[in-house]
PDB file of C-alpha atoms in Angstrom:
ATOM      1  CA  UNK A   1     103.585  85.507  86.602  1.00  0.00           C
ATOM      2  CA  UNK A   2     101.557  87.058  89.393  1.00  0.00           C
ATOM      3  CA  UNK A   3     103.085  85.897  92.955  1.00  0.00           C
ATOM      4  CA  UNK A   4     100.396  87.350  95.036  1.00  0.00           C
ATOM      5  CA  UNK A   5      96.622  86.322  93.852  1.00  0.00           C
ATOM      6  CA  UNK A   6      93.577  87.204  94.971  1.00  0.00           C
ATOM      7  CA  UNK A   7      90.928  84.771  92.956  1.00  0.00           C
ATOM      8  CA  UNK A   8      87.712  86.660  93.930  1.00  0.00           C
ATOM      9  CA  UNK A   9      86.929  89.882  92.367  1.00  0.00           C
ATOM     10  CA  UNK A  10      84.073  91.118  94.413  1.00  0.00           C
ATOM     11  CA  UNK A  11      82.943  89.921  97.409  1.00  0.00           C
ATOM     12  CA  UNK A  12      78.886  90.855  99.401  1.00  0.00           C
ATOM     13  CA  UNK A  13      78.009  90.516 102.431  1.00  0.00           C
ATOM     14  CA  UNK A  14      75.349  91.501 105.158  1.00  0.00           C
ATOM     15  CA  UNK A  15      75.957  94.146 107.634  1.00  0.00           C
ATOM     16  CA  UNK A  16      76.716  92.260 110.852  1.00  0.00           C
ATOM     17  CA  UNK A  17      77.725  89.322 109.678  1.00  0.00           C
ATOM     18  CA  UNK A  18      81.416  88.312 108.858  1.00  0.00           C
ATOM     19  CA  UNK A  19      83.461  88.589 105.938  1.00  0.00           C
ATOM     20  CA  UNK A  20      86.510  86.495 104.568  1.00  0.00           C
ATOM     21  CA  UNK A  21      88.634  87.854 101.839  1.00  0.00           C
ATOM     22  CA  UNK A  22      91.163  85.189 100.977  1.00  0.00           C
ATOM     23  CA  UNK A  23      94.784  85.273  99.185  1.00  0.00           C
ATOM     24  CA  UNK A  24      97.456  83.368  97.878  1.00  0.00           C
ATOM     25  CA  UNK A  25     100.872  83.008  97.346  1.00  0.00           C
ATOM     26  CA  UNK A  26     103.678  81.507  95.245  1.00  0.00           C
ATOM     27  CA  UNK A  27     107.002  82.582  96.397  1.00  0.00           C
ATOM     28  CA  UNK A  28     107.563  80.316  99.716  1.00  0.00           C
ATOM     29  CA  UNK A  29     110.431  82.768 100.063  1.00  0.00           C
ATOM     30  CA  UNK A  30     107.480  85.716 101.221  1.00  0.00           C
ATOM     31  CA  UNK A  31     107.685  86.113 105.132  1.00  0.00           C
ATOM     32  CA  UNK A  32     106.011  89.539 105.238  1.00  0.00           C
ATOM     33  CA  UNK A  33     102.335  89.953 104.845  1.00  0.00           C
ATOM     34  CA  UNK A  34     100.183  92.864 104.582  1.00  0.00           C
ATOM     35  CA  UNK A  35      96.182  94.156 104.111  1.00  0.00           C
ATOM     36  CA  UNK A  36      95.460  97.147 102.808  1.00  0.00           C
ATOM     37  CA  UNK A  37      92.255  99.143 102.032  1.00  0.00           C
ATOM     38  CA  UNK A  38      91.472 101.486  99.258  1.00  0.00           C
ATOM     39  CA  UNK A  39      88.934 103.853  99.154  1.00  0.00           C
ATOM     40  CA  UNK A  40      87.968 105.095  94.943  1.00  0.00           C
ATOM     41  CA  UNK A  41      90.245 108.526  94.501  1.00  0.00           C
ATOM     42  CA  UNK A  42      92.193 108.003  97.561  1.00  0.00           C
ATOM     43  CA  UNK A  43      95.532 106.101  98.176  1.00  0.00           C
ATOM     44  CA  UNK A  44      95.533 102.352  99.973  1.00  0.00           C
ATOM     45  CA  UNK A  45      95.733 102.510 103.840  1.00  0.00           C
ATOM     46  CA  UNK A  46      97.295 100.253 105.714  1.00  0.00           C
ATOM     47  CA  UNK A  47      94.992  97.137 107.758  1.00  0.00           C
ATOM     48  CA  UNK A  48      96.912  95.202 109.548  1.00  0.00           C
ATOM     49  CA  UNK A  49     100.271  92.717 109.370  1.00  0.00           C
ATOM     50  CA  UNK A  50     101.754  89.339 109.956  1.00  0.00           C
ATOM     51  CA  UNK A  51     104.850  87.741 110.179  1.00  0.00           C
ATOM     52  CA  UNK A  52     105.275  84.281 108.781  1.00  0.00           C
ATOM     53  CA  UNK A  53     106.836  83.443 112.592  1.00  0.00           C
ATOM     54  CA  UNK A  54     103.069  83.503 113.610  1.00  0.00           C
ATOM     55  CA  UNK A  55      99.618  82.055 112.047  1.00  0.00           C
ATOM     56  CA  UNK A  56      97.006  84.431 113.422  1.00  0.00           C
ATOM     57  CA  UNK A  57      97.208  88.418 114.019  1.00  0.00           C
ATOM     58  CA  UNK A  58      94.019  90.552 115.615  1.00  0.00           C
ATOM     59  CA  UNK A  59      93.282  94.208 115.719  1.00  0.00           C
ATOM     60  CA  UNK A  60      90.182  94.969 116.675  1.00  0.00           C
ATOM     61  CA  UNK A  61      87.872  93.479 113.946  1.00  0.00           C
ATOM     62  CA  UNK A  62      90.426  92.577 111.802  1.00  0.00           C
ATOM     63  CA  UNK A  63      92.079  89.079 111.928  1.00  0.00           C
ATOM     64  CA  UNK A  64      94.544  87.603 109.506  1.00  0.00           C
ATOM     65  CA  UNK A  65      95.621  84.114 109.425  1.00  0.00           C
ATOM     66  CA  UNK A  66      98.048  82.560 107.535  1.00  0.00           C
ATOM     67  CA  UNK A  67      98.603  79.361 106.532  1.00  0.00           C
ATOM     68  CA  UNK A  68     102.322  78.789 105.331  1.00  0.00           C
ATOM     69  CA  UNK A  69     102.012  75.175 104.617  1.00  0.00           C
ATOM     70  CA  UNK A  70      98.844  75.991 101.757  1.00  0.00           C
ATOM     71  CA  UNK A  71     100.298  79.249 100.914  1.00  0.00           C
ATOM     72  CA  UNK A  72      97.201  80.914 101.823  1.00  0.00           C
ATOM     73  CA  UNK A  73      96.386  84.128 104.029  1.00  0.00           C
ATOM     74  CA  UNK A  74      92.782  85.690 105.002  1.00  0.00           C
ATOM     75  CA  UNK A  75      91.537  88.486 106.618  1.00  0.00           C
ATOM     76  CA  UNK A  76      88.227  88.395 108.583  1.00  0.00           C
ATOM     77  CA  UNK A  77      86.173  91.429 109.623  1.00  0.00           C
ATOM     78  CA  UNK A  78      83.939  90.845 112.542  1.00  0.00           C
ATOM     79  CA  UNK A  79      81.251  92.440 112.611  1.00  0.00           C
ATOM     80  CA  UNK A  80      81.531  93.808 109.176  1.00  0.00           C
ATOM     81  CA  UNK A  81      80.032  97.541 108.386  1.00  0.00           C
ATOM     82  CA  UNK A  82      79.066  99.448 105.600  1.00  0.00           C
ATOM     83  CA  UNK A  83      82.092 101.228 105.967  1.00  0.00           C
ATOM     84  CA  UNK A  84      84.476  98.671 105.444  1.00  0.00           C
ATOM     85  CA  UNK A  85      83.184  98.541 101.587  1.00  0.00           C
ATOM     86  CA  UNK A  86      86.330  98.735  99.267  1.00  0.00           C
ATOM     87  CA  UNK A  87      88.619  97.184  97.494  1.00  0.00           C
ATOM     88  CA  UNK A  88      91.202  95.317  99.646  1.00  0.00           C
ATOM     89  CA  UNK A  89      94.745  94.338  98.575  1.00  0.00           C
ATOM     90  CA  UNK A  90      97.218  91.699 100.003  1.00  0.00           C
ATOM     91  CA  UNK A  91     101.028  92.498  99.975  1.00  0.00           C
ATOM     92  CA  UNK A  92     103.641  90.295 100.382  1.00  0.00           C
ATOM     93  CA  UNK A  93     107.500  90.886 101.367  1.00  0.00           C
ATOM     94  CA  UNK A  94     110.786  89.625 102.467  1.00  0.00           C
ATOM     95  CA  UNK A  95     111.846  90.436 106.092  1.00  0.00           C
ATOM     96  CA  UNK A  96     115.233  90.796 105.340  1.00  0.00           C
ATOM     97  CA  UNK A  97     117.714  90.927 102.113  1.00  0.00           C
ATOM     98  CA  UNK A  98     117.635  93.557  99.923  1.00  0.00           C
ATOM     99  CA  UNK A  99     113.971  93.404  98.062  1.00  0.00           C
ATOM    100  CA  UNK A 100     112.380  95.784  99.706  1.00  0.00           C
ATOM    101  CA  UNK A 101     108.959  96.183  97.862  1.00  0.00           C
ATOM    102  CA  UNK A 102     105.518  94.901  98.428  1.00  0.00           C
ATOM    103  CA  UNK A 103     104.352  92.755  95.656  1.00  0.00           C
ATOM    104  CA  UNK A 104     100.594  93.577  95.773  1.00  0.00           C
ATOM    105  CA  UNK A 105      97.697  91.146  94.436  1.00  0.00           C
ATOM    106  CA  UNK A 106      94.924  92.454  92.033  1.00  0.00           C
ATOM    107  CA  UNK A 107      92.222  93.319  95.070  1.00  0.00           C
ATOM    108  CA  UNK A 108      89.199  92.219  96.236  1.00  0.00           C
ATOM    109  CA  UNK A 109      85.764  94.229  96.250  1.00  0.00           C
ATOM    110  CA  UNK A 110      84.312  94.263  99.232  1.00  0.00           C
ATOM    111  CA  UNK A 111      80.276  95.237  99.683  1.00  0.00           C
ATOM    112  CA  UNK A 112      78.434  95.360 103.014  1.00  0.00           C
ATOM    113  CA  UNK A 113      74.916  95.625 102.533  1.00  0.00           C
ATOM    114  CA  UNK A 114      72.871  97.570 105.250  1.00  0.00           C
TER     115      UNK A 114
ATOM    116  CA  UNK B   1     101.118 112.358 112.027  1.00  0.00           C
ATOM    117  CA  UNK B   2     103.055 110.263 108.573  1.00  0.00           C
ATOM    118  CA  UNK B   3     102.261 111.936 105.212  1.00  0.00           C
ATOM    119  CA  UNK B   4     103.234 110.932 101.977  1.00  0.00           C
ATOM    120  CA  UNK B   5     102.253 113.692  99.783  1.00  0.00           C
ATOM    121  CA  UNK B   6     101.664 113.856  95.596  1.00  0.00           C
ATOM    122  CA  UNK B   7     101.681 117.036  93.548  1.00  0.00           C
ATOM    123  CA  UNK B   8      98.336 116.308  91.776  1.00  0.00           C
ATOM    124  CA  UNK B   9      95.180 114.648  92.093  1.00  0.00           C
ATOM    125  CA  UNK B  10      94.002 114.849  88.697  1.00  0.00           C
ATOM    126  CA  UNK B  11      95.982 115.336  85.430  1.00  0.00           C
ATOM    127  CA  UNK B  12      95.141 115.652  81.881  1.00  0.00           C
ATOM    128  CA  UNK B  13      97.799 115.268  79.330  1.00  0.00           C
ATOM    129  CA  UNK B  14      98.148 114.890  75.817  1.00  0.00           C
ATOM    130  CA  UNK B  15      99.691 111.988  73.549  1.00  0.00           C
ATOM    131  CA  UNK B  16     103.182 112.790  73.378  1.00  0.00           C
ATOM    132  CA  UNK B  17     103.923 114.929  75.974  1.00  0.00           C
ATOM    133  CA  UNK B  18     106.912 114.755  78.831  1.00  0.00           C
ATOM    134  CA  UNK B  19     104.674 114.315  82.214  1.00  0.00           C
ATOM    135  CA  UNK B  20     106.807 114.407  85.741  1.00  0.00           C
ATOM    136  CA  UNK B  21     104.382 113.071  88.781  1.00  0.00           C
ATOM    137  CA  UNK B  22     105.721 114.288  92.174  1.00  0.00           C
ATOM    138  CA  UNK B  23     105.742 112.629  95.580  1.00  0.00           C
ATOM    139  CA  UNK B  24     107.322 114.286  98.670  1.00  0.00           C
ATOM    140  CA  UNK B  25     107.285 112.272 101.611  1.00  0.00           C
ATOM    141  CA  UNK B  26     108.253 113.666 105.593  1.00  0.00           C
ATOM    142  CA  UNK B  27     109.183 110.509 107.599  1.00  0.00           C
ATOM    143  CA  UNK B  28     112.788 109.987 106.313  1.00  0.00           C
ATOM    144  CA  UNK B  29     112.488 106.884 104.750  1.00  0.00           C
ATOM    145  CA  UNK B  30     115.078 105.570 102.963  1.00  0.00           C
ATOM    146  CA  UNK B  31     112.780 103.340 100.203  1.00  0.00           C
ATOM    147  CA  UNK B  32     110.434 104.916  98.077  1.00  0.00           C
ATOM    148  CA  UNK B  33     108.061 103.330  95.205  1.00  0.00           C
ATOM    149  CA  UNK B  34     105.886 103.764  92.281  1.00  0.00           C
ATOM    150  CA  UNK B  35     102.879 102.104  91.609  1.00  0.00           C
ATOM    151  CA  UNK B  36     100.291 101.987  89.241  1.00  0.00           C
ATOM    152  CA  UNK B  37      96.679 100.754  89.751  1.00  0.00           C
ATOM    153  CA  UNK B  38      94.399  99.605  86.916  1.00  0.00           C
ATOM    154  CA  UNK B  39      90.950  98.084  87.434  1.00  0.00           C
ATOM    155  CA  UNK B  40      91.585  93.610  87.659  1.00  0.00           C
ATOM    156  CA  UNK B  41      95.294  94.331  87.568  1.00  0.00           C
ATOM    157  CA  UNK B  42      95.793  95.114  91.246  1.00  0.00           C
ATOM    158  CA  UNK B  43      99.209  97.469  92.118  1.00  0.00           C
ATOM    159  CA  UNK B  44     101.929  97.107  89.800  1.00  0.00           C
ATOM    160  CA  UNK B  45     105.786  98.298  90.520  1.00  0.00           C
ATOM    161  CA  UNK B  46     106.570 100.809  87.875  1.00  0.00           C
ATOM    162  CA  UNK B  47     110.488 101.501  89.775  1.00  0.00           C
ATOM    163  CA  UNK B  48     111.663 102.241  93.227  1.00  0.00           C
ATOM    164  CA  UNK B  49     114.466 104.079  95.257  1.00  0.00           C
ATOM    165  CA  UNK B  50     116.306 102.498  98.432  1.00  0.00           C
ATOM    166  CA  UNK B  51     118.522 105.674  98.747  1.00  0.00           C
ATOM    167  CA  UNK B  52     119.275 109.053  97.150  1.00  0.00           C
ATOM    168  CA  UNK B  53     119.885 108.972  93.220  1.00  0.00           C
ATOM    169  CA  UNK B  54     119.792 104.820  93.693  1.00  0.00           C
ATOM    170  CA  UNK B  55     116.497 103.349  91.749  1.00  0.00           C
ATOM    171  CA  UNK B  56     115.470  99.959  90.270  1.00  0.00           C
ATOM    172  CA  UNK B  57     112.927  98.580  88.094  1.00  0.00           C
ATOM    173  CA  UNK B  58     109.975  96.860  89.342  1.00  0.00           C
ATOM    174  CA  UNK B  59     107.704  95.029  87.153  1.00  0.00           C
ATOM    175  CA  UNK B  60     106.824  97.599  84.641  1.00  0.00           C
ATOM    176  CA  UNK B  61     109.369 100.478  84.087  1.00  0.00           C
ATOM    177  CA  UNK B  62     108.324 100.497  80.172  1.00  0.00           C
ATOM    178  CA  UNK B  63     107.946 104.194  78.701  1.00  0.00           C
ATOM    179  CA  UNK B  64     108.816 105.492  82.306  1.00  0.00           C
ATOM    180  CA  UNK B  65     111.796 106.512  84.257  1.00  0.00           C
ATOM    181  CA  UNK B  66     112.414 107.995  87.998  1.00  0.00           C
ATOM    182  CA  UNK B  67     114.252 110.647  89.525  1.00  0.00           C
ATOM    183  CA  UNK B  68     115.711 111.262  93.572  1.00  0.00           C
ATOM    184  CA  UNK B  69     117.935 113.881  94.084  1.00  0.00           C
ATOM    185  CA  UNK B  70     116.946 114.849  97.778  1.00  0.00           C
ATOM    186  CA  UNK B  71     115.614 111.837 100.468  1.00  0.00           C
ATOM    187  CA  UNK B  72     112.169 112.965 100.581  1.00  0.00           C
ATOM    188  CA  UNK B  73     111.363 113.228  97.323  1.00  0.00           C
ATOM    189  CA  UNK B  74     110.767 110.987  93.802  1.00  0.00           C
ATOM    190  CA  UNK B  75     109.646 111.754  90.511  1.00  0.00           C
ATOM    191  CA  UNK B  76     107.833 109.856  88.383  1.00  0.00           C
ATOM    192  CA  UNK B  77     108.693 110.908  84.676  1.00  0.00           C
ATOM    193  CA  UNK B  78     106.280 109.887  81.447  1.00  0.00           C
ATOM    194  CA  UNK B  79     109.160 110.327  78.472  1.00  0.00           C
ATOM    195  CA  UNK B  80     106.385 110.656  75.881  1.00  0.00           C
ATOM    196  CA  UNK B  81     102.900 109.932  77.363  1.00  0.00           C
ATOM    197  CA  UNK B  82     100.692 108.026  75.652  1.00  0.00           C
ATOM    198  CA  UNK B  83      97.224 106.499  76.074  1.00  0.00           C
ATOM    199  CA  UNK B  84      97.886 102.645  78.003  1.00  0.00           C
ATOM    200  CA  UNK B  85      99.553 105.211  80.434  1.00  0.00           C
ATOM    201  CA  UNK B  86      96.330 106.429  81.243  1.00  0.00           C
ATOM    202  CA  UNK B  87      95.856 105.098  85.112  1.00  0.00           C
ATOM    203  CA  UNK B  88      95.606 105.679  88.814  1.00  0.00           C
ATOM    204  CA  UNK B  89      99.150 106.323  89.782  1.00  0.00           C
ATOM    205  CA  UNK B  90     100.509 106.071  93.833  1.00  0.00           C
ATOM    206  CA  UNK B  91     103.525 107.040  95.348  1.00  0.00           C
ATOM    207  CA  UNK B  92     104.696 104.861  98.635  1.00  0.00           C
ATOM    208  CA  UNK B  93     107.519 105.136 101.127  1.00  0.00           C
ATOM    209  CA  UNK B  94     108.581 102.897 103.396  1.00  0.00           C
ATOM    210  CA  UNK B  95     111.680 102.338 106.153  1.00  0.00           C
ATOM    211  CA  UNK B  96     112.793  98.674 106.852  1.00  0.00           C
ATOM    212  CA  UNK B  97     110.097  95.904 107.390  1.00  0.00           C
ATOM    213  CA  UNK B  98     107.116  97.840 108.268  1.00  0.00           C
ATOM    214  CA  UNK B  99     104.260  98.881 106.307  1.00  0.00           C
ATOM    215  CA  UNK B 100     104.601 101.504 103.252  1.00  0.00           C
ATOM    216  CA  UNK B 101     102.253 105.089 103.549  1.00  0.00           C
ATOM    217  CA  UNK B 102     100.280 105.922 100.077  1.00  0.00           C
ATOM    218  CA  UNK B 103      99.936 108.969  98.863  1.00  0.00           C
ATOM    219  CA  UNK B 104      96.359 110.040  97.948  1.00  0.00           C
ATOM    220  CA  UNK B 105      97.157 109.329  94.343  1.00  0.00           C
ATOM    221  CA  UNK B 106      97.174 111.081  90.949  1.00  0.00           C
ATOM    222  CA  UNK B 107      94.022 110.244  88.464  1.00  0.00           C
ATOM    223  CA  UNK B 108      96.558 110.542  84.680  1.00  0.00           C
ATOM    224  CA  UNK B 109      94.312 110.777  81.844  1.00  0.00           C
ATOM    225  CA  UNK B 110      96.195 110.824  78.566  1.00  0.00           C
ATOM    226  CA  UNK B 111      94.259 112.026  76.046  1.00  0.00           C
TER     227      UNK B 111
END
């Protein structure tokens, strides 16, 4: 029973222009949420954060929203870059109690065309 | 600068054999995991560690088991390797709520 799903396998998009990667949740219980990148051969590094106390966290081109009520977080890259091509993963967690992984969904393939 | 390191980047093995994966990690953090990442499947928790010689079983701790004797460092042990083990395997750590640091990974081919 995956708790963490991201629908869309693969994602294109033009250089420039913005991309949305979207993911959802089952577990209402989830208050932690994380992006990460992943490069082929190399481990996932981490994006950016947010905490279910807010619905919107930037850093720099990077914005994550989430929507508590739908279950449902994004992250949009603005402008997006060739460079941001990879697979991206959402994570979800519990702030507090004693779970203490990050339940990770099954990625999304992101390509930025030149 | 944090660094989450694993002994190997690549590994060939053969059906059968006992394989240990290490991860060393220098930021004192008290939880450390094991994933594993196969192509549609996303990460999947193979076991973790919240303190020294304390573990529990994530999602799939089938055909594997885990060792911490010191803080910094977990072992990821393959009793009898065999072929579905094959995969791209990645050591975490993690203190609190805050984000968890990857290791680079270790490519297992079991052949």
């Amino acid at each position: 029973d995956q708790q963490v799903k991201q629908n869309s396998p693969s994602l294109s998009v033009q250089e420039g222009r913005i991309s949305i990667l979207n993911c959802d949740y089952t577990n209402s219980m989830f208050d932690y949420f994380l992006w990460y990148k992943k490069y082929p051969a190399e481990g996932p590094t981490f994006l950016i954060s947010i905490s279910s106390i807010k619905d919107k966290n930037e850093d720099g081109r990077f914005t994550v929203f989430l929507n508590k009520s739908a279950k449902h977080l994004s992250l949009h890259i603005v402008p997006s870059q060739p460079g941001d091509s990879a697979v991206y993963f959402c994570a979800a967690t519990f702030s507090s109690g004693s779970a203490r992984q990050l339940t990770f969904g099954s990625g999304t393939q992101l390509t930025v065309l030149p | 600068d944090v660094k989450v390191t694993q002994s190997s980047r690549y590994l060939v093995k053969r059906t059968g054999e006992k394989v240990f994966l290490e991860c060393v990690q220098d930021m004192d953090h008290e939880n450390m995991f094991w994933y594993r990442q196969d192509p549609g499947l996303g990460l999947r928790l193979i076991y973790f560690s919240y303190d020294v010689k304390m573990k529990e079983k994530g999602d799939i701790p089938e055909g594997y088991s885990v060792s911490r004797e010191k803080k910094e460092r977990f072992s990821l042990i393959l009793e009898s390797a065999s072929t579905n083990q094959t995969s791209m395997y990645l050591c975490a750590s993690r203190s609190g709520v805050s984000e968890a640091f990857f290791g680079q990974g270790t490519r297992l081919t079991v052949v």
